[in-house]
CSV table of N, CA and C and ligand atoms in Angstrom, one decimal:
chain,number,residue,atom,x,y,z
A,1,MET,N,26.2,5.0,4.8
A,1,MET,CA,26.7,5.9,3.7
A,1,MET,C,27.0,7.3,4.2
A,2,LYS,N,28.2,7.7,4.2
A,2,LYS,CA,28.5,9.0,4.8
A,2,LYS,C,28.3,10.2,3.9
A,3,ASP,N,28.5,9.9,2.5
A,3,ASP,CA,28.4,11.0,1.6
A,3,ASP,C,27.0,11.0,1.0
A,4,GLN,N,26.2,11.9,1.6
A,4,GLN,CA,24.8,12.0,1.3
A,4,GLN,C,24.5,13.0,0.1
A,5,PRO,N,23.8,12.6,-0.9
A,5,PRO,CA,23.5,13.5,-2.0
A,5,PRO,C,22.5,14.6,-1.5
A,6,LYS,N,22.6,15.8,-2.1
A,6,LYS,CA,21.7,16.9,-1.8
A,6,LYS,C,20.7,17.0,-2.9
A,7,GLY,N,19.5,17.3,-2.6
A,7,GLY,CA,18.5,17.6,-3.7
A,7,GLY,C,17.6,16.5,-4.0
A,8,GLU,N,17.0,16.7,-5.2
A,8,GLU,CA,16.0,15.7,-5.6
A,8,GLU,C,16.6,14.8,-6.7
A,9,LEU,N,16.3,13.5,-6.6
A,9,LEU,CA,16.7,12.6,-7.6
A,9,LEU,C,15.9,12.8,-8.8
A,10,ALA,N,16.5,13.3,-9.9
A,10,ALA,CA,15.8,13.7,-11.1
A,10,ALA,C,15.8,12.6,-12.1
A,11,ILE,N,17.0,12.0,-12.3
A,11,ILE,CA,17.0,10.8,-13.2
A,11,ILE,C,18.0,9.8,-12.7
A,12,ARG,N,17.7,8.5,-13.2
A,12,ARG,CA,18.6,7.4,-12.8
A,12,ARG,C,18.8,6.6,-14.1
A,13,VAL,N,20.0,6.2,-14.5
A,13,VAL,CA,20.3,5.6,-15.8
A,13,VAL,C,21.5,4.7,-15.6
A,14,VAL,N,21.5,3.6,-16.4
A,14,VAL,CA,22.6,2.7,-16.4
A,14,VAL,C,23.6,3.0,-17.5
A,15,ALA,N,24.9,3.1,-17.2
A,15,ALA,CA,25.9,3.4,-18.2
A,15,ALA,C,26.1,2.1,-19.0
A,16,MET,N,26.0,2.3,-20.4
A,16,MET,CA,26.1,1.2,-21.3
A,16,MET,C,27.4,1.2,-22.1
A,17,PRO,N,27.8,0.1,-22.8
A,17,PRO,CA,29.0,0.1,-23.6
A,17,PRO,C,29.1,1.2,-24.6
A,18,LYS,N,27.9,1.6,-25.2
A,18,LYS,CA,27.9,2.7,-26.2
A,18,LYS,C,28.3,4.1,-25.6
A,19,ASP,N,28.4,4.2,-24.3
A,19,ASP,CA,28.6,5.5,-23.6
A,19,ASP,C,30.1,5.7,-23.3
A,20,THR,N,31.0,4.8,-23.8
A,20,THR,CA,32.4,4.9,-23.4
A,20,THR,C,33.2,5.7,-24.4
A,21,ASN,N,34.4,6.1,-23.9
A,21,ASN,CA,35.4,6.8,-24.8
A,21,ASN,C,36.3,5.7,-25.4
A,22,PRO,N,37.2,6.1,-26.3
A,22,PRO,CA,38.0,5.0,-27.0
A,22,PRO,C,38.8,4.2,-26.0
A,23,ALA,N,39.1,4.6,-24.8
A,23,ALA,CA,39.8,3.9,-23.8
A,23,ALA,C,39.0,2.9,-23.0
A,24,GLY,N,37.6,3.0,-23.2
A,24,GLY,CA,36.7,2.0,-22.6
A,24,GLY,C,36.1,2.5,-21.3
A,25,ASP,N,36.4,3.7,-20.9
A,25,ASP,CA,35.8,4.3,-19.7
A,25,ASP,C,34.6,5.2,-20.2
A,26,VAL,N,33.7,5.4,-19.2
A,26,VAL,CA,32.5,6.2,-19.6
A,26,VAL,C,33.0,7.7,-20.0
A,27,PHE,N,32.4,8.1,-21.1
A,27,PHE,CA,32.8,9.4,-21.7
A,27,PHE,C,32.2,10.6,-20.9
A,28,GLY,N,33.1,11.6,-20.6
A,28,GLY,CA,32.6,12.7,-19.8
A,28,GLY,C,31.4,13.5,-20.4
A,29,GLY,N,31.4,13.5,-21.7
A,29,GLY,CA,30.3,14.2,-22.4
A,29,GLY,C,28.9,13.5,-22.1
A,30,TRP,N,29.0,12.2,-22.0
A,30,TRP,CA,27.7,11.4,-21.7
A,30,TRP,C,27.3,11.8,-20.3
A,31,LEU,N,28.2,11.9,-19.3
A,31,LEU,CA,27.9,12.3,-18.0
A,31,LEU,C,27.2,13.7,-17.9
A,32,ILE,N,27.9,14.6,-18.6
A,32,ILE,CA,27.3,16.0,-18.6
A,32,ILE,C,25.9,16.0,-19.2
A,33,SER,N,25.7,15.2,-20.3
A,33,SER,CA,24.4,15.2,-20.9
A,33,SER,C,23.4,14.7,-20.0
A,34,GLN,N,23.7,13.7,-19.2
A,34,GLN,CA,22.7,13.1,-18.2
A,34,GLN,C,22.4,14.2,-17.2
A,35,MET,N,23.4,14.9,-16.7
A,35,MET,CA,23.2,15.9,-15.7
A,35,MET,C,22.3,17.0,-16.3
A,36,ASP,N,22.6,17.4,-17.6
A,36,ASP,CA,21.8,18.4,-18.2
A,36,ASP,C,20.4,18.0,-18.3
A,37,LEU,N,20.1,16.7,-18.7
A,37,LEU,CA,18.8,16.2,-18.7
A,37,LEU,C,18.1,16.3,-17.4
A,38,ALA,N,18.8,15.9,-16.3
A,38,ALA,CA,18.3,16.0,-15.0
A,38,ALA,C,17.9,17.4,-14.6
A,39,GLY,N,18.8,18.3,-14.9
A,39,GLY,CA,18.5,19.7,-14.6
A,39,GLY,C,17.3,20.2,-15.3
A,40,GLY,N,17.2,19.8,-16.6
A,40,GLY,CA,16.0,20.2,-17.4
A,40,GLY,C,14.7,19.6,-16.8
A,41,VAL,N,14.7,18.4,-16.4
A,41,VAL,CA,13.5,17.8,-15.8
A,41,VAL,C,13.1,18.6,-14.6
A,42,PHE,N,14.1,19.0,-13.8
A,42,PHE,CA,13.8,19.7,-12.5
A,42,PHE,C,13.3,21.1,-12.8
A,43,CYS,N,14.0,21.8,-13.8
A,43,CYS,CA,13.6,23.2,-14.0
A,43,CYS,C,12.3,23.4,-14.8
A,44,ARG,N,12.0,22.4,-15.6
A,44,ARG,CA,10.7,22.5,-16.4
A,44,ARG,C,9.6,22.6,-15.4
A,45,LYS,N,9.7,21.9,-14.3
A,45,LYS,CA,8.6,21.8,-13.4
A,45,LYS,C,8.4,23.2,-12.7
A,46,ILE,N,9.6,23.8,-12.4
A,46,ILE,CA,9.5,25.2,-11.8
A,46,ILE,C,9.0,26.2,-12.8
A,47,ALA,N,9.6,26.1,-14.0
A,47,ALA,CA,9.2,27.1,-15.0
A,47,ALA,C,7.8,27.0,-15.6
A,48,LYS,N,7.3,25.7,-15.4
A,48,LYS,CA,6.0,25.4,-16.0
A,48,LYS,C,6.1,25.7,-17.5
A,49,GLY,N,7.2,25.3,-18.2
A,49,GLY,CA,7.3,25.5,-19.6
A,49,GLY,C,8.7,25.0,-20.0
A,50,ARG,N,9.0,25.2,-21.3
A,50,ARG,CA,10.2,24.8,-21.9
A,50,ARG,C,11.4,25.5,-21.4
A,51,VAL,N,12.5,24.9,-21.1
A,51,VAL,CA,13.8,25.6,-20.7
A,51,VAL,C,14.9,25.1,-21.6
A,52,VAL,N,15.9,26.0,-21.8
A,52,VAL,CA,17.2,25.6,-22.5
A,52,VAL,C,18.3,25.9,-21.5
A,53,THR,N,19.4,25.2,-21.7
A,53,THR,CA,20.6,25.4,-20.9
A,53,THR,C,21.3,26.6,-21.4
A,54,VAL,N,21.7,27.5,-20.5
A,54,VAL,CA,22.5,28.7,-20.9
A,54,VAL,C,23.9,28.6,-20.5
A,55,THR,N,24.2,28.1,-19.3
A,55,THR,CA,25.6,27.9,-18.8
A,55,THR,C,25.7,26.6,-18.0
A,56,ILE,N,26.9,26.1,-18.1
A,56,ILE,CA,27.4,24.9,-17.3
A,56,ILE,C,28.7,25.4,-16.6
A,57,ASP,N,28.7,25.5,-15.3
A,57,ASP,CA,29.8,26.1,-14.6
A,57,ASP,C,30.5,25.1,-13.6
A,58,SER,N,31.8,25.3,-13.4
A,58,SER,CA,32.5,24.7,-12.3
A,58,SER,C,32.2,23.2,-12.2
A,59,THR,N,32.2,22.5,-13.3
A,59,THR,CA,32.0,21.1,-13.3
A,59,THR,C,33.2,20.3,-13.0
A,60,THR,N,33.2,19.4,-12.0
A,60,THR,CA,34.3,18.6,-11.6
A,60,THR,C,34.1,17.2,-11.8
A,61,PHE,N,35.0,16.5,-12.4
A,61,PHE,CA,34.9,15.0,-12.5
A,61,PHE,C,35.8,14.4,-11.3
A,62,ASN,N,35.1,13.9,-10.3
A,62,ASN,CA,35.8,13.4,-9.1
A,62,ASN,C,36.3,12.0,-9.2
A,63,ALA,N,35.5,11.2,-10.0
A,63,ALA,CA,35.9,9.7,-10.0
A,63,ALA,C,35.3,9.2,-11.3
A,64,PRO,N,35.9,8.1,-11.8
A,64,PRO,CA,35.4,7.5,-13.1
A,64,PRO,C,34.1,6.8,-13.0
A,65,VAL,N,33.4,6.7,-14.1
A,65,VAL,CA,32.2,5.9,-14.2
A,65,VAL,C,32.5,4.7,-15.1
A,66,PHE,N,32.0,3.5,-14.7
A,66,PHE,CA,32.2,2.3,-15.5
A,66,PHE,C,31.0,1.8,-16.0
A,67,ILE,N,31.1,1.0,-17.1
A,67,ILE,CA,29.9,0.3,-17.7
A,67,ILE,C,29.2,-0.5,-16.6
A,68,GLY,N,27.9,-0.4,-16.6
A,68,GLY,CA,27.1,-1.1,-15.6
A,68,GLY,C,26.8,-0.3,-14.4
A,69,ASP,N,27.5,0.8,-14.1
A,69,ASP,CA,27.2,1.7,-13.0
A,69,ASP,C,25.8,2.3,-13.2
A,70,THR,N,25.1,2.5,-12.1
A,70,THR,CA,23.8,3.2,-12.2
A,70,THR,C,24.1,4.6,-11.7
A,71,LEU,N,23.9,5.5,-12.7
A,71,LEU,CA,24.1,6.9,-12.5
A,71,LEU,C,22.9,7.6,-11.9
A,72,CYS,N,23.0,8.3,-10.8
A,72,CYS,CA,21.8,9.0,-10.2
A,72,CYS,C,22.2,10.5,-10.1
A,73,CYS,N,21.3,11.3,-10.7
A,73,CYS,CA,21.6,12.8,-10.7
A,73,CYS,C,20.6,13.5,-9.8
A,74,TYR,N,21.2,14.2,-8.8
A,74,TYR,CA,20.4,14.9,-7.8
A,74,TYR,C,20.5,16.4,-8.1
A,75,VAL,N,19.4,17.0,-8.0
A,75,VAL,CA,19.3,18.5,-8.4
A,75,VAL,C,18.8,19.3,-7.2
A,76,SER,N,19.5,20.4,-6.9
A,76,SER,CA,19.0,21.3,-5.9
A,76,SER,C,19.0,22.7,-6.4
A,77,LEU,N,18.0,23.4,-6.0
A,77,LEU,CA,17.8,24.8,-6.5
A,77,LEU,C,18.8,25.7,-5.8
A,78,VAL,N,19.4,26.5,-6.7
A,78,VAL,CA,20.3,27.6,-6.2
A,78,VAL,C,19.6,28.9,-6.2
A,79,LYS,N,19.0,29.3,-7.4
A,79,LYS,CA,18.4,30.6,-7.5
A,79,LYS,C,17.3,30.6,-8.6
A,80,ILE,N,16.3,31.3,-8.4
A,80,ILE,CA,15.3,31.6,-9.5
A,80,ILE,C,15.4,33.1,-9.8
A,81,GLY,N,15.8,33.4,-11.1
A,81,GLY,CA,15.9,34.7,-11.5
A,81,GLY,C,14.7,35.2,-12.2
A,82,ARG,N,14.8,36.2,-13.1
A,82,ARG,CA,13.7,36.8,-13.8
A,82,ARG,C,13.2,35.7,-14.9
A,83,THR,N,14.1,35.3,-15.7
A,83,THR,CA,13.8,34.2,-16.7
A,83,THR,C,14.6,33.0,-16.5
A,84,SER,N,15.5,33.0,-15.5
A,84,SER,CA,16.5,31.8,-15.4
A,84,SER,C,16.3,31.1,-14.1
A,85,ILE,N,16.8,29.9,-14.1
A,85,ILE,CA,16.8,29.0,-12.9
A,85,ILE,C,18.2,28.4,-12.8
A,86,THR,N,18.9,28.6,-11.7
A,86,THR,CA,20.2,28.1,-11.5
A,86,THR,C,20.1,26.9,-10.5
A,87,VAL,N,20.7,25.8,-10.9
A,87,VAL,CA,20.6,24.6,-10.0
A,87,VAL,C,22.0,24.0,-9.8
A,88,TYR,N,22.2,23.2,-8.7
A,88,TYR,CA,23.5,22.5,-8.5
A,88,TYR,C,23.1,21.0,-8.7
A,89,ILE,N,24.0,20.4,-9.5
A,89,ILE,CA,23.7,19.0,-9.8
A,89,ILE,C,24.8,18.1,-9.3
A,90,GLU,N,24.5,17.1,-8.5
A,90,GLU,CA,25.5,16.1,-8.1
A,90,GLU,C,25.1,14.7,-8.7
A,91,ALA,N,26.1,14.1,-9.3
A,91,ALA,CA,25.9,12.8,-10.0
A,91,ALA,C,26.7,11.7,-9.1
A,92,TYR,N,25.9,10.7,-8.7
A,92,TYR,CA,26.5,9.6,-7.9
A,92,TYR,C,26.3,8.3,-8.7
A,93,VAL,N,27.2,7.3,-8.4
A,93,VAL,CA,26.9,6.0,-9.0
A,93,VAL,C,26.8,5.0,-7.9
A,94,ASN,N,25.9,4.0,-8.2
A,94,ASN,CA,25.8,2.7,-7.4
A,94,ASN,C,26.5,1.7,-8.3
A,95,ARG,N,27.4,0.9,-7.6
A,95,ARG,CA,28.2,-0.1,-8.4
A,95,ARG,C,28.2,-1.5,-7.8
A,96,ASP,N,28.1,-2.4,-8.7
A,96,ASP,CA,28.3,-3.9,-8.4
A,96,ASP,C,27.3,-4.4,-7.3
A,97,PHE,N,26.1,-4.0,-7.3
A,97,PHE,CA,25.1,-4.5,-6.4
A,97,PHE,C,25.4,-4.2,-4.9
A,98,GLU,N,26.4,-3.3,-4.7
A,98,GLU,CA,26.8,-2.9,-3.4
A,98,GLU,C,26.0,-1.7,-2.9
A,99,ASP,N,25.9,-1.6,-1.6
A,99,ASP,CA,25.2,-0.5,-1.0
A,99,ASP,C,26.1,0.6,-0.8
A,100,THR,N,26.8,1.0,-1.8
A,100,THR,CA,27.7,2.2,-1.7
A,100,THR,C,27.3,3.2,-2.7
A,101,ARG,N,27.7,4.4,-2.5
A,101,ARG,CA,27.3,5.5,-3.4
A,101,ARG,C,28.6,6.3,-3.6
A,102,ILE,N,29.0,6.6,-4.8
A,102,ILE,CA,30.2,7.3,-5.1
A,102,ILE,C,29.9,8.6,-5.9
A,103,LYS,N,30.3,9.7,-5.3
A,103,LYS,CA,30.0,11.0,-6.1
A,103,LYS,C,31.0,11.1,-7.2
A,104,VAL,N,30.5,11.1,-8.5
A,104,VAL,CA,31.5,11.1,-9.6
A,104,VAL,C,31.6,12.5,-10.2
A,105,THR,N,30.5,13.3,-10.2
A,105,THR,CA,30.6,14.6,-10.9
A,105,THR,C,29.6,15.6,-10.2
A,106,GLU,N,30.0,16.9,-10.3
A,106,GLU,CA,29.0,17.9,-9.7
A,106,GLU,C,29.3,19.2,-10.5
A,107,GLY,N,28.3,20.0,-10.5
A,107,GLY,CA,28.5,21.3,-11.2
A,107,GLY,C,27.2,22.2,-11.1
A,108,GLU,N,27.4,23.4,-11.5
A,108,GLU,CA,26.2,24.3,-11.5
A,108,GLU,C,25.7,24.5,-13.0
A,109,PHE,N,24.4,24.4,-13.1
A,109,PHE,CA,23.8,24.5,-14.4
A,109,PHE,C,22.7,25.6,-14.4
A,110,LYS,N,22.6,26.4,-15.4
A,110,LYS,CA,21.6,27.5,-15.5
A,110,LYS,C,20.8,27.3,-16.7
A,111,TYR,N,19.5,27.4,-16.5
A,111,TYR,CA,18.5,27.2,-17.6
A,111,TYR,C,17.7,28.5,-17.7
A,112,VAL,N,17.2,28.7,-19.0
A,112,VAL,CA,16.3,29.9,-19.2
A,112,VAL,C,15.0,29.4,-19.8
A,113,LYS,N,13.9,29.9,-19.2
A,113,LYS,CA,12.6,29.6,-19.7
A,113,LYS,C,12.4,30.3,-21.1
A,114,MET,N,11.8,29.5,-22.0
A,114,MET,CA,11.6,30.1,-23.4
A,114,MET,C,10.1,30.1,-23.7
A,115,ASP,N,9.8,31.2,-24.5
A,115,ASP,CA,8.4,31.2,-24.9
A,115,ASP,C,8.3,30.6,-26.3
A,116,GLU,N,7.1,30.6,-26.9
A,116,GLU,CA,6.9,29.9,-28.2
A,116,GLU,C,7.7,30.5,-29.3
A,117,ASN,N,8.2,31.7,-29.1
A,117,ASN,CA,9.1,32.4,-30.2
A,117,ASN,C,10.6,32.2,-29.9
A,118,ARG,N,10.9,31.3,-29.0
A,118,ARG,CA,12.3,31.1,-28.6
A,118,ARG,C,12.9,32.3,-27.9
A,119,LYS,N,12.1,33.1,-27.2
A,119,LYS,CA,12.7,34.2,-26.5
A,119,LYS,C,12.5,33.9,-25.0
A,120,PRO,N,13.4,34.5,-24.1
A,120,PRO,CA,13.3,34.3,-22.7
A,120,PRO,C,12.0,34.7,-22.2
A,121,ALA,N,11.4,33.9,-21.3
A,121,ALA,CA,10.1,34.2,-20.8
A,121,ALA,C,10.2,34.3,-19.2
A,122,LEU,N,9.3,35.2,-18.7
A,122,LEU,CA,9.3,35.4,-17.2
A,122,LEU,C,8.9,34.2,-16.5
A,123,ILE,N,9.5,33.9,-15.3
A,123,ILE,CA,9.1,32.8,-14.5
A,123,ILE,C,8.2,33.4,-13.4
A,124,ASN,N,7.1,32.8,-13.2
A,124,ASN,CA,6.2,33.2,-12.1
A,124,ASN,C,6.7,32.5,-10.8
A,125,LYS,N,7.1,33.3,-9.9
A,125,LYS,CA,7.6,32.7,-8.6
A,125,LYS,C,6.5,32.5,-7.6
B,1,COA,C1,19.4,31.3,-23.5
B,1,COA,C2,19.3,32.4,-24.5
B,1,COA,C3,17.8,32.5,-24.9
B,1,COA,C4,19.6,33.7,-23.7
B,1,COA,O1,19.5,34.8,-24.6
B,1,COA,P1,19.9,36.3,-24.1
B,1,COA,O2,19.8,37.1,-25.3
B,1,COA,O3,21.2,36.2,-23.4
B,1,COA,O4,18.7,36.6,-23.1
B,1,COA,P2,18.7,37.5,-21.9
B,1,COA,O5,19.8,38.6,-21.9
B,1,COA,O6,17.3,38.0,-21.8
B,1,COA,O7,19.1,36.6,-20.6
B,1,COA,C5,18.1,35.6,-20.2
B,1,COA,C6,18.6,35.1,-18.9
B,1,COA,O8,19.8,34.3,-19.1
B,1,COA,C7,20.9,34.8,-18.3
B,1,COA,N1,22.1,34.6,-19.1
B,1,COA,C8,22.2,34.9,-20.4
B,1,COA,N2,23.5,34.7,-20.8
B,1,COA,C9,24.1,34.3,-19.7
B,1,COA,C10,25.5,34.0,-19.4
B,1,COA,N3,26.4,33.9,-20.3
B,1,COA,N4,25.8,33.6,-18.1
B,1,COA,C11,24.9,33.6,-17.1
B,1,COA,N5,23.6,33.9,-17.3
B,1,COA,C12,23.2,34.3,-18.6
B,1,COA,C13,20.5,36.2,-18.0
B,1,COA,O9,21.1,36.6,-16.8
B,1,COA,C14,19.0,36.1,-17.9
B,1,COA,O10,18.6,35.6,-16.6
B,1,COA,P3,17.5,36.4,-15.7
B,1,COA,O11,16.4,36.8,-16.6
B,1,COA,O12,17.1,35.4,-14.7
B,1,COA,O13,18.2,37.6,-15.1
B,1,COA,C15,20.2,32.3,-25.7
B,1,COA,O14,21.6,32.5,-25.3
B,1,COA,C16,20.1,31.0,-26.4
B,1,COA,O15,19.1,30.7,-27.1
B,1,COA,N6,21.1,30.1,-26.2
B,1,COA,C17,21.1,28.8,-26.7
B,1,COA,C18,20.5,27.8,-25.7
B,1,COA,C19,20.7,26.4,-26.2
B,1,COA,O16,20.4,26.1,-27.3
B,1,COA,N7,21.1,25.5,-25.2
B,1,COA,C20,21.5,24.2,-25.5
B,1,COA,C21,20.5,23.3,-25.8
B,1,COA,S1,19.2,23.2,-24.6
């Protein structure tokens, strides 16, 4: 496999028929939500607390996702700020029991640590 993912495998999930758009392909919003979940899983560990998504930048859809594909979201740290964490997320699929991996989507996501009053909280580095 020449296209190697970067970062930590944060979530792995199978695309189901309910995740499609009216044309029958997997809906882009579903893909973004899986990446968002993966980034949240990764950033919660760093923040040691609750995080919310503040920005999703430069997201590219490189290739389609089909029902039955296994989506794998890899997260790598870009930057830890005062209250925010920026990560780069790459989403790959495994298809049809083959030992191939296709990069379908990638983008930069930023999360903010929140306190119990829903205000930004400092991250201990
Ligand atoms: C996230 C949120 C608390 C930020 O509020 P805010 O008043 O802008 O807070 P601050 O100005 O203190 O900024 C907090 C951090 O977010 C960053 N930030 C805020 N707006 C940003 C923007 N538009 N682009 C990039 N970074 C941004 C700031 O740079 C800061 O990072 P730092 O502390 O590491 O330097 C607020 O916008 C919010 O509640 N948004 C809704 C979040 C949400 O519901 N997400 C979807 C569901 S999880």
